N, CA and C atoms as an extended XYZ file, in Angstrom:
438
Properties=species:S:1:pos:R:3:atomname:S:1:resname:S:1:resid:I:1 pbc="F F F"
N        28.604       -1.099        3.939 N   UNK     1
C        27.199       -0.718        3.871 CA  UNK     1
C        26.355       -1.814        4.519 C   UNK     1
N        25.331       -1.526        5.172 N   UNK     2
C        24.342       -2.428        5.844 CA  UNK     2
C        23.966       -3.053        4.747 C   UNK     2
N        22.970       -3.884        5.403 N   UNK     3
C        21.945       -4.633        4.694 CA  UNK     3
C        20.757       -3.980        4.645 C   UNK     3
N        19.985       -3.477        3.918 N   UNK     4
C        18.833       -3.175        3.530 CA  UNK     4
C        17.866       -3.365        4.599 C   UNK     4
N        17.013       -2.996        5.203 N   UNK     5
C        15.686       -3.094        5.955 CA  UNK     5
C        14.783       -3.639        4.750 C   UNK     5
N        14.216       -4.776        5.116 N   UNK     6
C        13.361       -5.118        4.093 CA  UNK     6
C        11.827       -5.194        4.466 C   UNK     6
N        10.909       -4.831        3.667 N   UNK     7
C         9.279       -4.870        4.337 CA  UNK     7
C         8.368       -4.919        2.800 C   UNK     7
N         7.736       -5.448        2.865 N   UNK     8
C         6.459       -5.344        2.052 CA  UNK     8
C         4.598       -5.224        2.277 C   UNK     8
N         4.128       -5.033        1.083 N   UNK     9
C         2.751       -4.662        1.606 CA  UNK     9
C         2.164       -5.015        0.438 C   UNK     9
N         0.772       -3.720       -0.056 N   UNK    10
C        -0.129       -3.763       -0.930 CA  UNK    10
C        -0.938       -2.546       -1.031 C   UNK    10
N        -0.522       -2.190       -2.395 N   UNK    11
C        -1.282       -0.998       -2.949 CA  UNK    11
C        -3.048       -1.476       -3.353 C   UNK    11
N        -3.714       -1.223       -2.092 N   UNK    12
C        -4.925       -1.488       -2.584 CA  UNK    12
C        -6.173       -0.571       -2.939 C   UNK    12
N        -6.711       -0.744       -4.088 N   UNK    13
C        -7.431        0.177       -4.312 CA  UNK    13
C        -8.534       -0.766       -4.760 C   UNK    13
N        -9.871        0.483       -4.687 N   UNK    14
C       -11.216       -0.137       -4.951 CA  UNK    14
C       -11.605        1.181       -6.188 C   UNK    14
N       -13.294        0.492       -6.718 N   UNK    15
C       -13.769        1.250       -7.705 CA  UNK    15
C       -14.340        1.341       -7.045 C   UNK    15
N       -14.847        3.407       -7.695 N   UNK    16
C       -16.508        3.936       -6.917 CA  UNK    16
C       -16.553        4.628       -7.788 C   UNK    16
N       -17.795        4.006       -8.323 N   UNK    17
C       -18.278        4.755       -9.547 CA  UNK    17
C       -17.336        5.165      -10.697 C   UNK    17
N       -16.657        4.085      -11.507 N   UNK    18
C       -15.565        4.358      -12.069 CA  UNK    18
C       -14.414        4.998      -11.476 C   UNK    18
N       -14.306        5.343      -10.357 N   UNK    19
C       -13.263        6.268       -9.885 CA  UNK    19
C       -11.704        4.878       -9.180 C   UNK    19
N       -11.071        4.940       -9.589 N   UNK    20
C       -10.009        4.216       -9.133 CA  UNK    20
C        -9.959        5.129       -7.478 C   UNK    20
N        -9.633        4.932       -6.646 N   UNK    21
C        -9.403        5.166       -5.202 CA  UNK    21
C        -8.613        4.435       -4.663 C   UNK    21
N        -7.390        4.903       -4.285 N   UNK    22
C        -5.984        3.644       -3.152 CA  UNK    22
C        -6.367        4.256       -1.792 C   UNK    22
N        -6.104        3.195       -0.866 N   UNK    23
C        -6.261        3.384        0.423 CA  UNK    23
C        -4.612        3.662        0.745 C   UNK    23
N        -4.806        4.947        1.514 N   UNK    24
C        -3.252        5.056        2.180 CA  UNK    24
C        -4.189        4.994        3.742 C   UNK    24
N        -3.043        4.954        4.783 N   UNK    25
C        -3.136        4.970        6.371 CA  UNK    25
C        -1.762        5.719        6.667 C   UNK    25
N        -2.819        6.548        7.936 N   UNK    26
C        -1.966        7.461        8.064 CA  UNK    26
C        -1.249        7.257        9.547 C   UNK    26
N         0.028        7.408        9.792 N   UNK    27
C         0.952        6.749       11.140 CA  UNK    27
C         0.765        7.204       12.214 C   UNK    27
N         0.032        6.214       13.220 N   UNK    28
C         0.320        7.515       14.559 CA  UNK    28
C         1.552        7.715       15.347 C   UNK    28
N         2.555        7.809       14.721 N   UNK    29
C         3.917        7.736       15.315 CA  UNK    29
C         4.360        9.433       14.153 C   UNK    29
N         5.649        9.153       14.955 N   UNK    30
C         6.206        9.997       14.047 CA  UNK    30
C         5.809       11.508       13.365 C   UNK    30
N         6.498       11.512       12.048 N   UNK    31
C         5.832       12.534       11.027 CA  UNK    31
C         4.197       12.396       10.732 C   UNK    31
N         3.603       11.142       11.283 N   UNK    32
C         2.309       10.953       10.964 CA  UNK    32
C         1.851       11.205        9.136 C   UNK    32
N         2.828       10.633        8.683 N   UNK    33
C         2.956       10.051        7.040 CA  UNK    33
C         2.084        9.521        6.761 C   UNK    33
N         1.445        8.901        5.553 N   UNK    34
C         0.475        8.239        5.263 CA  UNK    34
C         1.109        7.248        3.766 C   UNK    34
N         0.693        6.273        4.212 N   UNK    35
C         1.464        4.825        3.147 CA  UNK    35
C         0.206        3.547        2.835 C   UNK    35
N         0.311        3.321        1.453 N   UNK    36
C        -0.494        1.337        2.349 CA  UNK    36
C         0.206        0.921        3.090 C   UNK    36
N        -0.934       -0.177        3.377 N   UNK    37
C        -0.270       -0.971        4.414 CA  UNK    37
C         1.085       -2.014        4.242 C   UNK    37
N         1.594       -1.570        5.061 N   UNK    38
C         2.746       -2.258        4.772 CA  UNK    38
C         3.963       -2.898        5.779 C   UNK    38
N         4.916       -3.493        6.062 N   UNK    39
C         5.253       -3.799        7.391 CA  UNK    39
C         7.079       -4.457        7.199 C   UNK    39
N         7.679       -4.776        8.078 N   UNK    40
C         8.662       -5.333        8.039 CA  UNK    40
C         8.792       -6.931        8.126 C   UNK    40
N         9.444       -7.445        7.356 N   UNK    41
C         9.569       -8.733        7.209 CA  UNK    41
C        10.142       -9.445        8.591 C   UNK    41
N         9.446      -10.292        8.902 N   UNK    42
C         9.839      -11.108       10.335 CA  UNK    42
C        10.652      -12.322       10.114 C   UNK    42
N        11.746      -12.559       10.904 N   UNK    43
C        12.477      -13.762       10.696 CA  UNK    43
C        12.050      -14.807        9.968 C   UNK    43
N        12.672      -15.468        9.267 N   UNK    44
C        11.779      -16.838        8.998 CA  UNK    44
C        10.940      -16.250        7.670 C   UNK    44
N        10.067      -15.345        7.781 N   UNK    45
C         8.850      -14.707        6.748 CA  UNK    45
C         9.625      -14.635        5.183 C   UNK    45
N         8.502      -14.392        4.417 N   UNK    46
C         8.831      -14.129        3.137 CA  UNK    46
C         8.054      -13.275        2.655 C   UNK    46
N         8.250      -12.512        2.133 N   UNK    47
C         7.921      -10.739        1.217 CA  UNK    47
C         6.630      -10.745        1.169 C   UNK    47
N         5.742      -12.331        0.283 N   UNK    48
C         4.509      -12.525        0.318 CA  UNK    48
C         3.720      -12.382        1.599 C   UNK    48
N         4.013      -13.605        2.679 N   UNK    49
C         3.410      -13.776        3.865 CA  UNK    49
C         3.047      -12.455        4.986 C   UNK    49
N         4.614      -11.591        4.561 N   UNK    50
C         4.442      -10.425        4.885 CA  UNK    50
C         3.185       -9.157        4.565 C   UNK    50
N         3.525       -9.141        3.335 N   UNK    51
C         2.658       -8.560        2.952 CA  UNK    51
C         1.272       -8.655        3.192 C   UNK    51
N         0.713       -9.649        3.699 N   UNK    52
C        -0.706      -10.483        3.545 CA  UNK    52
C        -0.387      -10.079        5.426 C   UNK    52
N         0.207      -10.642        6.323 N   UNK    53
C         0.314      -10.247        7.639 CA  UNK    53
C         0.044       -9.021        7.855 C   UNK    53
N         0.831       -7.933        7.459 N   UNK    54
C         0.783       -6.662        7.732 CA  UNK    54
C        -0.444       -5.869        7.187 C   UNK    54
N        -1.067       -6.463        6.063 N   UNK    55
C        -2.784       -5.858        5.649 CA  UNK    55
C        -3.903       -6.131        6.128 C   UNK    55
N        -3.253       -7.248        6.870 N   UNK    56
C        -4.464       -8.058        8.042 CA  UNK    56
C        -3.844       -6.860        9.731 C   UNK    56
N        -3.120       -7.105       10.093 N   UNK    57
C        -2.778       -6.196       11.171 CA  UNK    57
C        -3.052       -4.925       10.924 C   UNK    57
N        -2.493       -4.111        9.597 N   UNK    58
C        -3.163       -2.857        9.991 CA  UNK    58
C        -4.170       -2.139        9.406 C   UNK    58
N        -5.205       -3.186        8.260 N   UNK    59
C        -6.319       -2.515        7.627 CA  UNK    59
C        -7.725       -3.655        8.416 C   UNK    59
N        -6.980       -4.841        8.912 N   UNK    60
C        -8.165       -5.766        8.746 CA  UNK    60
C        -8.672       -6.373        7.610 C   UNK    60
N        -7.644       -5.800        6.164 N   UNK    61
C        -8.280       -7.143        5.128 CA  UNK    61
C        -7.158       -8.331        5.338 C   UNK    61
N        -8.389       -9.346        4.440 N   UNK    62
C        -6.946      -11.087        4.538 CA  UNK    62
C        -7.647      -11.286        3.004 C   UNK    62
N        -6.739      -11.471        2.353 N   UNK    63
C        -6.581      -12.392        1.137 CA  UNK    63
C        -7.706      -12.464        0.328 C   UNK    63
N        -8.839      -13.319        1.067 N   UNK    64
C       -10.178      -13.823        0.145 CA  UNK    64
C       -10.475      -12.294       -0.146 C   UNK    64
N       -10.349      -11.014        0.333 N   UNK    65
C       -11.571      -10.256        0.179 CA  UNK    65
C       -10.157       -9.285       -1.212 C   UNK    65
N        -9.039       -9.594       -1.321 N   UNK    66
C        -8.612       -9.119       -2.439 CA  UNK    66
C        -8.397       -9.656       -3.620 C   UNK    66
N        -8.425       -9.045       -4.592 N   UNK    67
C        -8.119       -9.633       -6.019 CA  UNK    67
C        -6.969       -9.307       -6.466 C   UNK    67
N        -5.977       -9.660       -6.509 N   UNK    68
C        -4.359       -9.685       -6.287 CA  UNK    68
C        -3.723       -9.935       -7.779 C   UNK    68
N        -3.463       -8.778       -8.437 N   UNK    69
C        -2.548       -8.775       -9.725 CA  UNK    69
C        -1.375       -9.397       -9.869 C   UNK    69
N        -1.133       -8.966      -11.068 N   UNK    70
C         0.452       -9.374      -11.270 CA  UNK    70
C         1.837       -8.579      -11.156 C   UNK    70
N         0.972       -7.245      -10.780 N   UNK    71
C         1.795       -6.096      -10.721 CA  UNK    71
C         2.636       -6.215       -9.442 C   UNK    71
N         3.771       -5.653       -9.758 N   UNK    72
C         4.127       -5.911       -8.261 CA  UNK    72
C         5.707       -4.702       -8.909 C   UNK    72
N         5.870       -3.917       -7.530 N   UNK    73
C         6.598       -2.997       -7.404 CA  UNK    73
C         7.745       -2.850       -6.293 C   UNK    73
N         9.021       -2.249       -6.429 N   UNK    74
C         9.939       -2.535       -5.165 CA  UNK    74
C        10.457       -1.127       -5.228 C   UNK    74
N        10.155       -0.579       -3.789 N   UNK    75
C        11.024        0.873       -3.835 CA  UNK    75
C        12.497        0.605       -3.188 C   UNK    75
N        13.146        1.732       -3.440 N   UNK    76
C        14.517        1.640       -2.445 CA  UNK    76
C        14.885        2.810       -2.180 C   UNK    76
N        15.562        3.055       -0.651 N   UNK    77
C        15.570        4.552       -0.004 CA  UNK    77
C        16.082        4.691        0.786 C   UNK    77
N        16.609        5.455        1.638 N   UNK    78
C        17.449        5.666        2.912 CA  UNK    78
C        16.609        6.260        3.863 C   UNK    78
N        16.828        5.825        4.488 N   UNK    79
C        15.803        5.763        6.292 CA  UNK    79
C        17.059        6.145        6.876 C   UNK    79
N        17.396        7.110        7.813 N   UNK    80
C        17.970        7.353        8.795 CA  UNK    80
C        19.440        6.427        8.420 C   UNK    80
N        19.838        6.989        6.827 N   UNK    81
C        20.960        6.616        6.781 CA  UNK    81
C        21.704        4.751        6.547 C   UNK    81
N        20.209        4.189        6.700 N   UNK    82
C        20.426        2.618        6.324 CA  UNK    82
C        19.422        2.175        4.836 C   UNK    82
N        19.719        1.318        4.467 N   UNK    83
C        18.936        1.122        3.193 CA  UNK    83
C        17.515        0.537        3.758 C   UNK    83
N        16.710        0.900        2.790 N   UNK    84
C        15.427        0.287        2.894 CA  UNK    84
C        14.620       -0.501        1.516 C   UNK    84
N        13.961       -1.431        1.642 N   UNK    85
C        13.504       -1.885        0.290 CA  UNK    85
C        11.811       -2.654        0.704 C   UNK    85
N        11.045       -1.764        0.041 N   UNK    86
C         9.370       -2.159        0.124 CA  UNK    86
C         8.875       -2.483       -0.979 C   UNK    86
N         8.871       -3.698       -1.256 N   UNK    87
C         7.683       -4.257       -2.335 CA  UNK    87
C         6.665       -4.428       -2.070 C   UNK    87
N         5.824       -3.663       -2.842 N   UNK    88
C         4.299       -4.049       -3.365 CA  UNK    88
C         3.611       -4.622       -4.330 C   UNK    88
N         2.705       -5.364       -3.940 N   UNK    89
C         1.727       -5.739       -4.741 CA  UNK    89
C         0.564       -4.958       -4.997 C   UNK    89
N        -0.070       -4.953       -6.157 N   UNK    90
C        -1.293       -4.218       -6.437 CA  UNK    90
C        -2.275       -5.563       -6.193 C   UNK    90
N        -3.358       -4.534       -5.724 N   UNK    91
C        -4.875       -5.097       -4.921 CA  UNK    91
C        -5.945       -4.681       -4.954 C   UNK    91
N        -6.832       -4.864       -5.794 N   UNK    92
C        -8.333       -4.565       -6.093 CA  UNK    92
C        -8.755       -5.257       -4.589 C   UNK    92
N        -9.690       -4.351       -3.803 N   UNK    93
C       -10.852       -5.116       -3.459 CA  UNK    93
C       -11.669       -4.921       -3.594 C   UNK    93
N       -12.368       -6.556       -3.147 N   UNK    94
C       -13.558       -7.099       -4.161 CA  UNK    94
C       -14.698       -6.141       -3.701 C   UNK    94
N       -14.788       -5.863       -2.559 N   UNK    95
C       -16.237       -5.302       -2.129 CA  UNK    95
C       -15.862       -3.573       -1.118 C   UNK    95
N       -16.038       -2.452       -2.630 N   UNK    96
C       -15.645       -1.484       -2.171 CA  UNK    96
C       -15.940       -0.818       -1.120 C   UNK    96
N       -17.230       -1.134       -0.729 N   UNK    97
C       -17.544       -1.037        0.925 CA  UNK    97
C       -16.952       -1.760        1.973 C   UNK    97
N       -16.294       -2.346        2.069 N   UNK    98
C       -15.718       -3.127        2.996 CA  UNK    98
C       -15.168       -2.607        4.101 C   UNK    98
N       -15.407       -2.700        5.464 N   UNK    99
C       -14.811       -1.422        6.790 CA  UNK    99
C       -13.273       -1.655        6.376 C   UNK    99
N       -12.261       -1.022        6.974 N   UNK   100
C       -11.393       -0.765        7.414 CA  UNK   100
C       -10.863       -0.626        8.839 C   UNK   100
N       -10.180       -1.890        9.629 N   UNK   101
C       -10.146       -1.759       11.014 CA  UNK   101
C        -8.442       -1.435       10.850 C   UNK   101
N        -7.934       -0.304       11.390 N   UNK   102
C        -6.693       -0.151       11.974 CA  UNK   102
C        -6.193       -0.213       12.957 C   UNK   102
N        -4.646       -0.522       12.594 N   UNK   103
C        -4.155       -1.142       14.479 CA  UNK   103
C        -3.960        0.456       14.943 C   UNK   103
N        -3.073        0.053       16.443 N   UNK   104
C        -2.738        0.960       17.170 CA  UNK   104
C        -1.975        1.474       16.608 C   UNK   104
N        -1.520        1.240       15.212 N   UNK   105
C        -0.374        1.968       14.365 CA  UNK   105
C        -0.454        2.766       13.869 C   UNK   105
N        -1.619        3.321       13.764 N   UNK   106
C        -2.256        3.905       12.550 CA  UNK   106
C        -3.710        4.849       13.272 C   UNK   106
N        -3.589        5.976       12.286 N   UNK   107
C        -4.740        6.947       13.232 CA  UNK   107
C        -6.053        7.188       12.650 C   UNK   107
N        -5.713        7.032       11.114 N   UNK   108
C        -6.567        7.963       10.060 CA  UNK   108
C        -6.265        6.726        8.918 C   UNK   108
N        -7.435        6.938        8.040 N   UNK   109
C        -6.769        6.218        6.561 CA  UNK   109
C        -8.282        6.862        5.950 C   UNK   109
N        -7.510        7.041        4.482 N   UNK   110
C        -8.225        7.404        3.693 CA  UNK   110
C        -8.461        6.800        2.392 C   UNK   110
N        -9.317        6.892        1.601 N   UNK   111
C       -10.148        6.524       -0.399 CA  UNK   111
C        -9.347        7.711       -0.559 C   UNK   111
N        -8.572        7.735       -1.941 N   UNK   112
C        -8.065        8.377       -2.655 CA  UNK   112
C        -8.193        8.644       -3.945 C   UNK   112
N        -8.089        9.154       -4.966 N   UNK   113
C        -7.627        9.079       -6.269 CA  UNK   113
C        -6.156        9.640       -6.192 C   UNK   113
N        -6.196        9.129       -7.598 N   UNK   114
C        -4.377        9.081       -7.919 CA  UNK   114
C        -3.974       10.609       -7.576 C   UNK   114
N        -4.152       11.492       -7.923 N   UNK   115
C        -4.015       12.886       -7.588 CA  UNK   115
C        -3.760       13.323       -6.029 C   UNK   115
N        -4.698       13.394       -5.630 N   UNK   116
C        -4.689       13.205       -4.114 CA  UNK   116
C        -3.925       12.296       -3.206 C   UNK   116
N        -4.078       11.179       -3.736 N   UNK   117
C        -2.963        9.972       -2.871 CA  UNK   117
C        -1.660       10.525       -3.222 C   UNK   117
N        -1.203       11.011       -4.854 N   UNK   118
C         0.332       11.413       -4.326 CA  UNK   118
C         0.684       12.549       -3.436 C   UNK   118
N        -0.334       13.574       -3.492 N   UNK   119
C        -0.384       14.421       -2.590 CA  UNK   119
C         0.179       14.323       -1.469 C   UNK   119
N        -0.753       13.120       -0.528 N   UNK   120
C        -0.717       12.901        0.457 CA  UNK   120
C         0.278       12.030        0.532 C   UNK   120
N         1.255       11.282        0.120 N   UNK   121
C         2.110       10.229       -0.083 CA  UNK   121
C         3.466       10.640        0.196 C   UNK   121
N         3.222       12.162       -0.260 N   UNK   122
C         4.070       13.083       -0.159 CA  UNK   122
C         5.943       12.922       -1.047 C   UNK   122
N         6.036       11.540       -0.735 N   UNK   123
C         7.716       10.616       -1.123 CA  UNK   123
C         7.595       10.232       -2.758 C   UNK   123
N         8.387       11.125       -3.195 N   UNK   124
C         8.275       11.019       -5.236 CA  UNK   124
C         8.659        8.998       -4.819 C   UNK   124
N         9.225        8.188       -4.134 N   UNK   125
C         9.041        7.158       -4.503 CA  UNK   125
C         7.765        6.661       -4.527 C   UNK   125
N         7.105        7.155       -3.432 N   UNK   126
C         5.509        6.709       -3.257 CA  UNK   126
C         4.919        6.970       -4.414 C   UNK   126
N         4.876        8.042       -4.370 N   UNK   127
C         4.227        8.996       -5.337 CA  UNK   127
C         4.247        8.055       -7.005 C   UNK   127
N         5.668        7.416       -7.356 N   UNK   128
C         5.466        6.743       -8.788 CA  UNK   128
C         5.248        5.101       -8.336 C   UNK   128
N         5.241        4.792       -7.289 N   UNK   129
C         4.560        3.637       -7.067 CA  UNK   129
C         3.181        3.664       -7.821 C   UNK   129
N         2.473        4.624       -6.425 N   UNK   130
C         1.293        5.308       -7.426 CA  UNK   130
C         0.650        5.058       -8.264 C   UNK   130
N         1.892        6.011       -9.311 N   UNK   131
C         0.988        6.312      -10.298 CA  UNK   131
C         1.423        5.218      -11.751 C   UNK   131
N         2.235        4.020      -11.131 N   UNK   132
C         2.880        3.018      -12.242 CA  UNK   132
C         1.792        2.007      -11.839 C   UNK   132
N         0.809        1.811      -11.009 N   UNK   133
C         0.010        1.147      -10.237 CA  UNK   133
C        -1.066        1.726      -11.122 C   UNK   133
N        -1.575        2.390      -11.202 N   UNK   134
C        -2.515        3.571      -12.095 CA  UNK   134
C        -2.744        2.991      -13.334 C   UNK   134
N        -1.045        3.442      -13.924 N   UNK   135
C        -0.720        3.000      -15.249 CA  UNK   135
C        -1.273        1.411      -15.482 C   UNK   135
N        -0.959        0.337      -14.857 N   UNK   136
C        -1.152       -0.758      -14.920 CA  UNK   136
C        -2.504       -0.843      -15.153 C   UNK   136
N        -3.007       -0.330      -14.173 N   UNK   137
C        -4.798       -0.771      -14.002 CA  UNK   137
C        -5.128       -0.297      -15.125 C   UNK   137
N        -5.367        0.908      -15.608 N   UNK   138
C        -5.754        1.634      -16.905 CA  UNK   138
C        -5.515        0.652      -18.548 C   UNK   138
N        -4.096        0.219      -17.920 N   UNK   139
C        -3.443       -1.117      -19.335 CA  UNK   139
C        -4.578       -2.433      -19.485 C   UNK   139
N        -4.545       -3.125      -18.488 N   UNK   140
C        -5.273       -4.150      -17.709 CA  UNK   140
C        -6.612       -3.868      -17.396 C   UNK   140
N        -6.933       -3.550      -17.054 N   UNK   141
C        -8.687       -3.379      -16.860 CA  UNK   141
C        -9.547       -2.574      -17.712 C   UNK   141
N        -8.386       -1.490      -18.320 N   UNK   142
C        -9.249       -0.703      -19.214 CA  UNK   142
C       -10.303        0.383      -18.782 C   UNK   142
N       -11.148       -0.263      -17.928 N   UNK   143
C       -11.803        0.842      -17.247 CA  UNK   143
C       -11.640        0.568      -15.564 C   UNK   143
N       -12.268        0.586      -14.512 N   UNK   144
C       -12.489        0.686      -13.733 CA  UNK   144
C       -13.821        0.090      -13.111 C   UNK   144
N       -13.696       -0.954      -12.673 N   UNK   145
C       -15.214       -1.781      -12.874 CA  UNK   145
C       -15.040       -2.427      -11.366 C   UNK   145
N       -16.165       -2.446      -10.733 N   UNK   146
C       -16.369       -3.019       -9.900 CA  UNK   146
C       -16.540       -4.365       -9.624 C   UNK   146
C-alpha cells in the first residue's frame, strides 16, 4: 500500500447575526467540488505551515485575521485508489466582512450554514467534519458571537 497523500487546511467560519456560516470554495478543475481551503503538504512543510500557506493562497486570509481553536480534525479516503489524509483546524474569523481573494484554483466560494455547507460538501467525510466543527462551536462558544 502507498503512503497516504497528505494535505491540510481550515474550516473557517464567521458569525452573521448569530448565524454560524463556513466558507467552502468551489474548484475550477475537475468535478468543480467545493471544500475549505485546503492544500498539499510541500517537502520540508508541516501540517500547520501548510495549512496557514494554502488559506493565504487560496482565500487570501493569513493568521492575524483568524481566531484559531483547539479543534482540530483528520479525514481519511481514497482518491483514485491511493490514500489520502486532510487535517483541519477550526477558524473563526475575526472580521466577518472580510473580502475573500481566490487563486486561479478556485472559481466560486461561498457563507454557508451547517445545512447547506453539507449539502454542498457533498463527501459524508466532509459533511461530519462539518458538522463535529458545529458541534464544537455550539460546546465552546455557546452561542455564536461576533
Amino acid at each position: 500500500m502507498s503512503t497516504a497523500v497528505r494535505a491540510s487546511g481550515f474550516l473557517i467560519y464567521r458569525c452573521i447575526q448569530s448565524e454560524i456560516q463556513y466558507l467552502l470554495l468551489q474548484t475550477s478543475y475537475g468535478e468543480h467540488h467545493w471544500t475549505p481551503p485546503k492544500g498539499h503538504v510541500d517537502p520540508g512543510e508541516d501540517l500547520w505551515t501548510t495549512a496557514l500557506r494554502e488559506t493565504h493562497e487560496e482565500a487570501g486570509l493569513t493568521e492575524p485575521q483568524l481566531d484559531i481553536s483547539d479543534f482540530k480534525t483528520t479525514m481519511r479516503y481514497m482518491v483514485k485508489d491511493n490514500p489520502k489524509e486532510v487535517v483541519y483546524w477550526l477558524a473563526r474569523l475575526k472580521t466577518p466582512d472580510t473580502s475573500i481573494k481566490l487563486s486561479d484554483e478556485h472559481q466560486d466560494y461561498k457563507w454557508l450554514g451547517l445545512a447547506e455547507a453539507c449539502t454542498y460538501a457533498k463527501y459524508e467525510e466532509m459533511q461530519k467534519a462539518l458538522r463535529d466543527a458545529d458541534d464544537y462551536i455550539s460546546k465552546h462558544s455557546g452561542t455564536c458571537t461576533s
